[in-house]
Tab-separated table of C-alpha atoms in Angstrom:
chain	number	residue	atom	x	y	z
A	1181	MET	CA	0.219	-35.340	2.439
A	1182	THR	CA	1.018	-32.202	3.144
A	1183	SER	CA	-1.866	-29.238	2.154
A	1184	THR	CA	-2.041	-25.866	-0.548
A	1185	LYS	CA	-3.120	-23.865	2.978
A	1186	THR	CA	0.347	-25.120	5.065
A	1187	LYS	CA	2.715	-24.460	1.251
A	1188	ASN	CA	0.866	-20.865	1.201
A	1189	LEU	CA	1.450	-19.567	4.625
A	1190	PHE	CA	4.270	-21.904	6.838
A	1191	PRO	CA	7.135	-19.669	5.182
A	1192	ASN	CA	5.308	-17.480	6.808
A	1193	ARG	CA	5.027	-18.820	10.497
A	1194	LEU	CA	8.085	-20.497	9.424
A	1195	LYS	CA	9.767	-16.948	10.607
A	1196	SER	CA	7.408	-15.736	12.862
A	1197	ALA	CA	8.661	-18.583	15.523
A	1198	LEU	CA	12.189	-17.804	14.816
A	1199	GLU	CA	12.143	-14.403	15.410
A	1200	LEU	CA	9.413	-14.823	18.290
A	1201	ARG	CA	12.158	-17.348	20.073
A	1202	GLN	CA	14.695	-15.314	19.082
A	1203	MET	CA	16.371	-18.609	16.725
A	1204	LYS	CA	18.784	-18.402	14.549
A	1205	ALA	CA	17.985	-21.293	11.145
A	1206	ILE	CA	21.055	-23.306	12.369
A	1207	GLU	CA	19.882	-23.969	15.546
A	1208	LEU	CA	16.701	-25.062	14.489
A	1209	SER	CA	18.575	-27.947	12.284
A	1210	ASN	CA	20.520	-28.837	15.033
A	1211	LEU	CA	17.700	-29.178	17.075
A	1212	THR	CA	15.705	-30.952	14.668
A	1213	GLY	CA	18.124	-32.581	12.598
A	1214	ILE	CA	16.202	-30.928	9.224
A	1215	THR	CA	19.741	-29.582	6.678
A	1216	ARG	CA	19.698	-26.286	6.354
A	1217	GLY	CA	18.847	-26.478	2.268
A	1218	ALA	CA	15.553	-27.527	3.236
A	1219	LEU	CA	14.629	-24.700	6.393
A	1220	SER	CA	16.033	-22.871	3.681
A	1221	SER	CA	13.310	-24.383	1.231
A	1222	TYR	CA	10.546	-23.943	3.537
A	1223	LEU	CA	10.976	-20.387	4.917
A	1224	SER	CA	11.131	-19.093	0.235
A	1225	GLY	CA	7.927	-21.496	-0.204
A	1226	ARG	CA	10.038	-24.027	-3.192
A	1227	TRP	CA	9.828	-26.562	-0.632
A	1228	ALA	CA	5.598	-27.776	1.895
A	1229	PRO	CA	7.970	-30.060	4.320
A	1230	LYS	CA	6.093	-33.508	5.717
A	1231	GLN	CA	4.179	-33.899	8.500
A	1232	ASN	CA	6.735	-35.615	9.904
A	1233	ASN	CA	9.118	-32.517	9.510
A	1234	ILE	CA	6.281	-29.513	10.908
A	1235	TYR	CA	6.399	-31.833	13.467
A	1236	LYS	CA	9.585	-31.972	14.800
A	1237	ILE	CA	9.585	-27.757	14.150
A	1238	ALA	CA	6.661	-27.521	15.407
A	1239	ASN	CA	8.291	-29.328	18.896
A	1240	ALA	CA	11.680	-26.936	18.522
A	1241	LEU	CA	10.238	-23.875	18.525
A	1242	ASN	CA	7.924	-24.260	21.126
A	1243	VAL	CA	4.716	-24.019	19.043
A	1244	GLU	CA	1.349	-25.577	17.283
A	1245	GLU	CA	1.687	-27.511	14.846
A	1246	SER	CA	-1.966	-26.533	12.711
A	1247	TRP	CA	-0.928	-22.770	13.447
A	1248	LEU	CA	3.079	-23.023	11.757
A	1249	MET	CA	0.560	-25.247	9.238
A	1250	GLY	CA	-1.747	-22.329	8.735
A	1251	TYR	CA	-5.147	-22.421	10.637
A	1252	ASP	CA	-6.947	-19.921	13.060
A	1253	THR	CA	-5.096	-21.484	16.261
A	1254	PRO	CA	-3.019	-20.434	19.243
A	1255	ILE	CA	0.428	-19.954	18.288
A	1256	ASN	CA	1.866	-21.152	21.869
A	1257	LYS	CA	1.448	-25.088	22.030
A	1258	ASP	CA	-1.050	-26.194	24.891
A	1259	SER	CA	-0.088	-23.174	26.831
A	1260	SER	CA	2.926	-24.989	27.616
A	1261	TYR	CA	5.418	-21.436	26.357
A	1262	ASN	CA	3.658	-19.491	28.685
A	1263	LYS	CA	3.496	-21.609	31.816
A	1264	ASN	CA	6.020	-20.371	33.707
A	1265	THR	CA	8.562	-22.193	34.071
A	1266	ASN	CA	9.670	-25.901	33.241
A	1267	GLU	CA	12.121	-28.702	34.068
A	1268	TYR	CA	15.888	-29.554	33.500
A	1269	GLN	CA	18.507	-32.066	34.213
A	1270	TYR	CA	20.116	-31.251	37.240
A	1271	ILE	CA	23.807	-32.483	37.205
A	1272	PRO	CA	24.635	-32.432	41.526
A	1273	TYR	CA	29.010	-31.844	40.682
A	1274	ALA	CA	30.305	-28.362	40.543
A	1275	VAL	CA	31.801	-27.842	37.408
A	1276	SER	CA	34.638	-26.492	38.821
A	1277	ALA	CA	35.811	-22.821	37.058
A	1278	GLY	CA	38.819	-23.143	38.745
A	1279	GLU	CA	41.617	-25.539	37.118
A	1280	LEU	CA	40.625	-28.720	35.346
A	1281	THR	CA	37.440	-30.493	38.297
A	1282	GLU	CA	36.952	-34.312	37.953
A	1283	ILE	CA	33.417	-35.143	38.086
A	1284	ASP	CA	32.765	-39.040	38.384
A	1285	GLY	CA	30.603	-41.185	37.060
A	1286	ILE	CA	27.570	-38.494	35.904
A	1287	ASN	CA	24.103	-39.608	37.020
A	1288	PHE	CA	21.129	-36.724	36.610
A	1289	TYR	CA	19.324	-37.294	39.915
A	1290	ASN	CA	17.338	-34.481	40.543
A	1291	LYS	CA	15.213	-31.368	37.780
A	1292	LEU	CA	15.055	-27.991	38.451
A	1293	SER	CA	12.698	-25.067	37.245
A	1294	VAL	CA	13.124	-22.160	35.831
A	1295	PRO	CA	11.450	-19.443	34.677
A	1296	ASP	CA	10.747	-19.415	30.921
A	1297	LEU	CA	11.631	-15.914	31.546
A	1298	LEU	CA	15.232	-16.072	32.839
A	1299	MET	CA	15.888	-19.727	29.837
A	1300	GLY	CA	14.555	-17.153	26.697
A	1301	LYS	CA	15.031	-19.141	24.175
A	1302	TYR	CA	15.562	-21.684	24.944
A	1303	ALA	CA	12.602	-22.316	26.786
A	1304	GLY	CA	11.280	-25.323	27.422
A	1305	ASN	CA	15.061	-26.835	25.227
A	1306	LYS	CA	15.548	-30.690	26.107
A	1307	ASN	CA	19.374	-30.428	24.864
A	1308	ILE	CA	19.740	-28.628	28.176
A	1309	VAL	CA	21.035	-29.031	30.967
A	1310	LEU	CA	22.074	-27.461	34.650
A	1311	MET	CA	25.081	-27.580	36.599
A	1312	PRO	CA	26.821	-25.208	39.486
A	1313	VAL	CA	29.614	-22.960	39.425
A	1314	ASN	CA	32.698	-23.784	41.911
A	1315	GLY	CA	35.114	-21.673	41.361
A	1316	GLU	CA	36.506	-17.934	40.631
A	1317	SER	CA	38.192	-17.745	37.965
A	1318	MET	CA	35.026	-16.414	35.624
A	1319	ASN	CA	33.978	-15.114	38.415
A	1320	ASN	CA	34.211	-11.287	36.361
A	1321	VAL	CA	31.007	-12.664	34.663
A	1322	ILE	CA	30.140	-15.625	37.130
A	1323	ALA	CA	30.839	-16.117	40.475
A	1324	ASN	CA	31.276	-19.022	42.452
A	1325	GLY	CA	28.354	-21.294	43.396
A	1326	SER	CA	26.018	-19.571	41.121
A	1327	ILE	CA	23.925	-22.321	38.387
A	1328	ILE	CA	24.694	-22.794	35.166
A	1329	ALA	CA	22.465	-23.757	31.891
A	1330	VAL	CA	24.356	-24.842	29.613
A	1331	LEU	CA	23.258	-25.992	25.869
A	1332	THR	CA	24.540	-29.324	25.308
A	1333	LYS	CA	24.612	-30.653	21.340
A	1334	THR	CA	26.136	-27.638	20.035
A	1335	PRO	CA	28.370	-28.376	16.664
A	1336	LEU	CA	31.234	-26.613	17.140
A	1337	GLU	CA	30.715	-24.242	14.388
A	1338	CYS	CA	27.482	-22.331	16.342
A	1339	ILE	CA	30.424	-22.062	19.369
A	1340	HIS	CA	32.283	-17.710	18.090
A	1341	ASP	CA	35.525	-16.387	20.294
A	1342	ASN	CA	34.130	-15.757	23.828
A	1343	ASP	CA	31.304	-17.410	24.301
A	1344	ILE	CA	31.640	-19.090	27.688
A	1345	VAL	CA	32.028	-23.159	27.236
A	1346	VAL	CA	31.842	-26.552	29.189
A	1347	ILE	CA	34.870	-28.298	28.145
A	1348	ARG	CA	35.931	-31.934	29.557
A	1349	HIS	CA	39.756	-33.140	29.094
A	1350	ASN	CA	40.624	-36.371	30.767
A	1351	GLY	CA	38.041	-36.709	32.780
A	1352	ASP	CA	38.728	-33.420	33.847
A	1353	TYR	CA	35.170	-30.976	33.129
A	1354	THR	CA	36.190	-26.567	32.711
A	1355	VAL	CA	33.515	-23.516	32.406
A	1356	LYS	CA	35.832	-21.271	30.210
A	1357	ARG	CA	35.575	-18.849	27.540
A	1358	PHE	CA	36.321	-20.228	23.872
A	1359	TYR	CA	38.599	-18.342	20.795
A	1360	ASN	CA	39.678	-20.115	18.377
A	1361	ASP	CA	43.336	-18.643	17.632
A	1362	VAL	CA	43.295	-20.142	13.795
A	1363	LEU	CA	46.980	-18.185	13.042
A	1364	HIS	CA	48.590	-20.440	15.049
A	1365	GLN	CA	45.742	-23.373	15.373
A	1366	GLU	CA	44.639	-23.408	18.472
A	1367	TYR	CA	41.946	-23.976	20.780
A	1368	VAL	CA	42.094	-21.682	24.134
A	1369	PHE	CA	39.877	-21.579	26.768
A	1370	LYS	CA	40.406	-18.469	28.934
A	1371	PRO	CA	39.790	-16.936	32.761
A	1372	ASP	CA	37.584	-14.546	33.416
A	1373	SER	CA	38.689	-13.803	36.300
A	1374	THR	CA	39.916	-10.887	39.029
A	1375	ASN	CA	42.241	-13.408	39.832
A	1376	LEU	CA	45.191	-12.947	37.260
A	1377	ALA	CA	46.735	-15.980	38.542
A	1378	PHE	CA	44.141	-18.508	36.439
A	1379	ARG	CA	46.142	-19.234	33.088
A	1380	ASP	CA	44.715	-20.518	28.867
A	1381	ILE	CA	43.938	-24.308	28.569
A	1382	VAL	CA	45.444	-24.334	25.424
A	1383	PHE	CA	44.940	-27.547	22.598
A	1384	ASN	CA	47.013	-27.863	19.798
A	1385	TYR	CA	43.809	-28.685	16.767
A	1386	ASP	CA	46.290	-31.558	16.428
A	1387	ASN	CA	45.878	-32.816	19.770
A	1388	THR	CA	42.447	-32.520	20.753
A	1389	GLU	CA	41.338	-36.622	20.733
A	1390	ASP	CA	41.373	-36.190	24.084
A	1391	LEU	CA	38.972	-32.795	24.529
A	1392	GLU	CA	34.479	-33.371	24.379
A	1393	LEU	CA	32.782	-29.845	24.443
A	1394	ILE	CA	30.135	-30.622	26.583
A	1395	GLY	CA	28.257	-27.469	25.872
A	1396	LYS	CA	27.851	-23.921	25.177
A	1397	VAL	CA	26.946	-22.121	28.441
A	1398	VAL	CA	23.549	-20.514	27.598
A	1399	MET	CA	22.505	-18.873	30.764
A	1400	TYR	CA	23.634	-18.253	34.438
A	1401	SER	CA	22.686	-16.829	37.696
A	1402	VAL	CA	23.396	-14.979	40.155
A	1403	MET	CA	23.273	-14.362	43.811
A	1404	LEU	CA	23.245	-10.577	45.418
């Protein structure tokens, strides 16, 4: 049973945690599986969350459950947010920043540690995978050989024009900028390169059966 203390203090604590982690309610909903309507009611104070949902929210925001519930405890969960680094699954196959390139049988071999400072609000997110990039079609922003952090399980409604995404088509992977051409009913994946020879990859709305959105690129390293 949720206490009166939780019901009274939870909305402000939740708002503070969302601001601190620079996260929107829709992102929290996607991470936790809690409906947007329920989160809206929590934020307004109309409803008090059940304990299992408090756990989900605290885990997604990387804060202490007791702090969310209104108790006078540190916000950071076992100081894990301040431990400076988190480990992420690393896919040891280069995703193409050129033409579509096949990645046979992805296996998760090792984990790489990345400073939380670089990952920002995505620090510790279990849906992040790391991949090396191969090719020059995104060299205006992502150099050949860079490491990208990809937020998997990102729903299409959270992908916006100009976002950088990783897609798979018929077993082939590539990284490009995303554009939703509503007028022509096409999804367009554009290169961002100094080499103008790279071409757009275009899928009609009615021809996306073999197109899979792997995720949104939320961080990339640039080696100088």
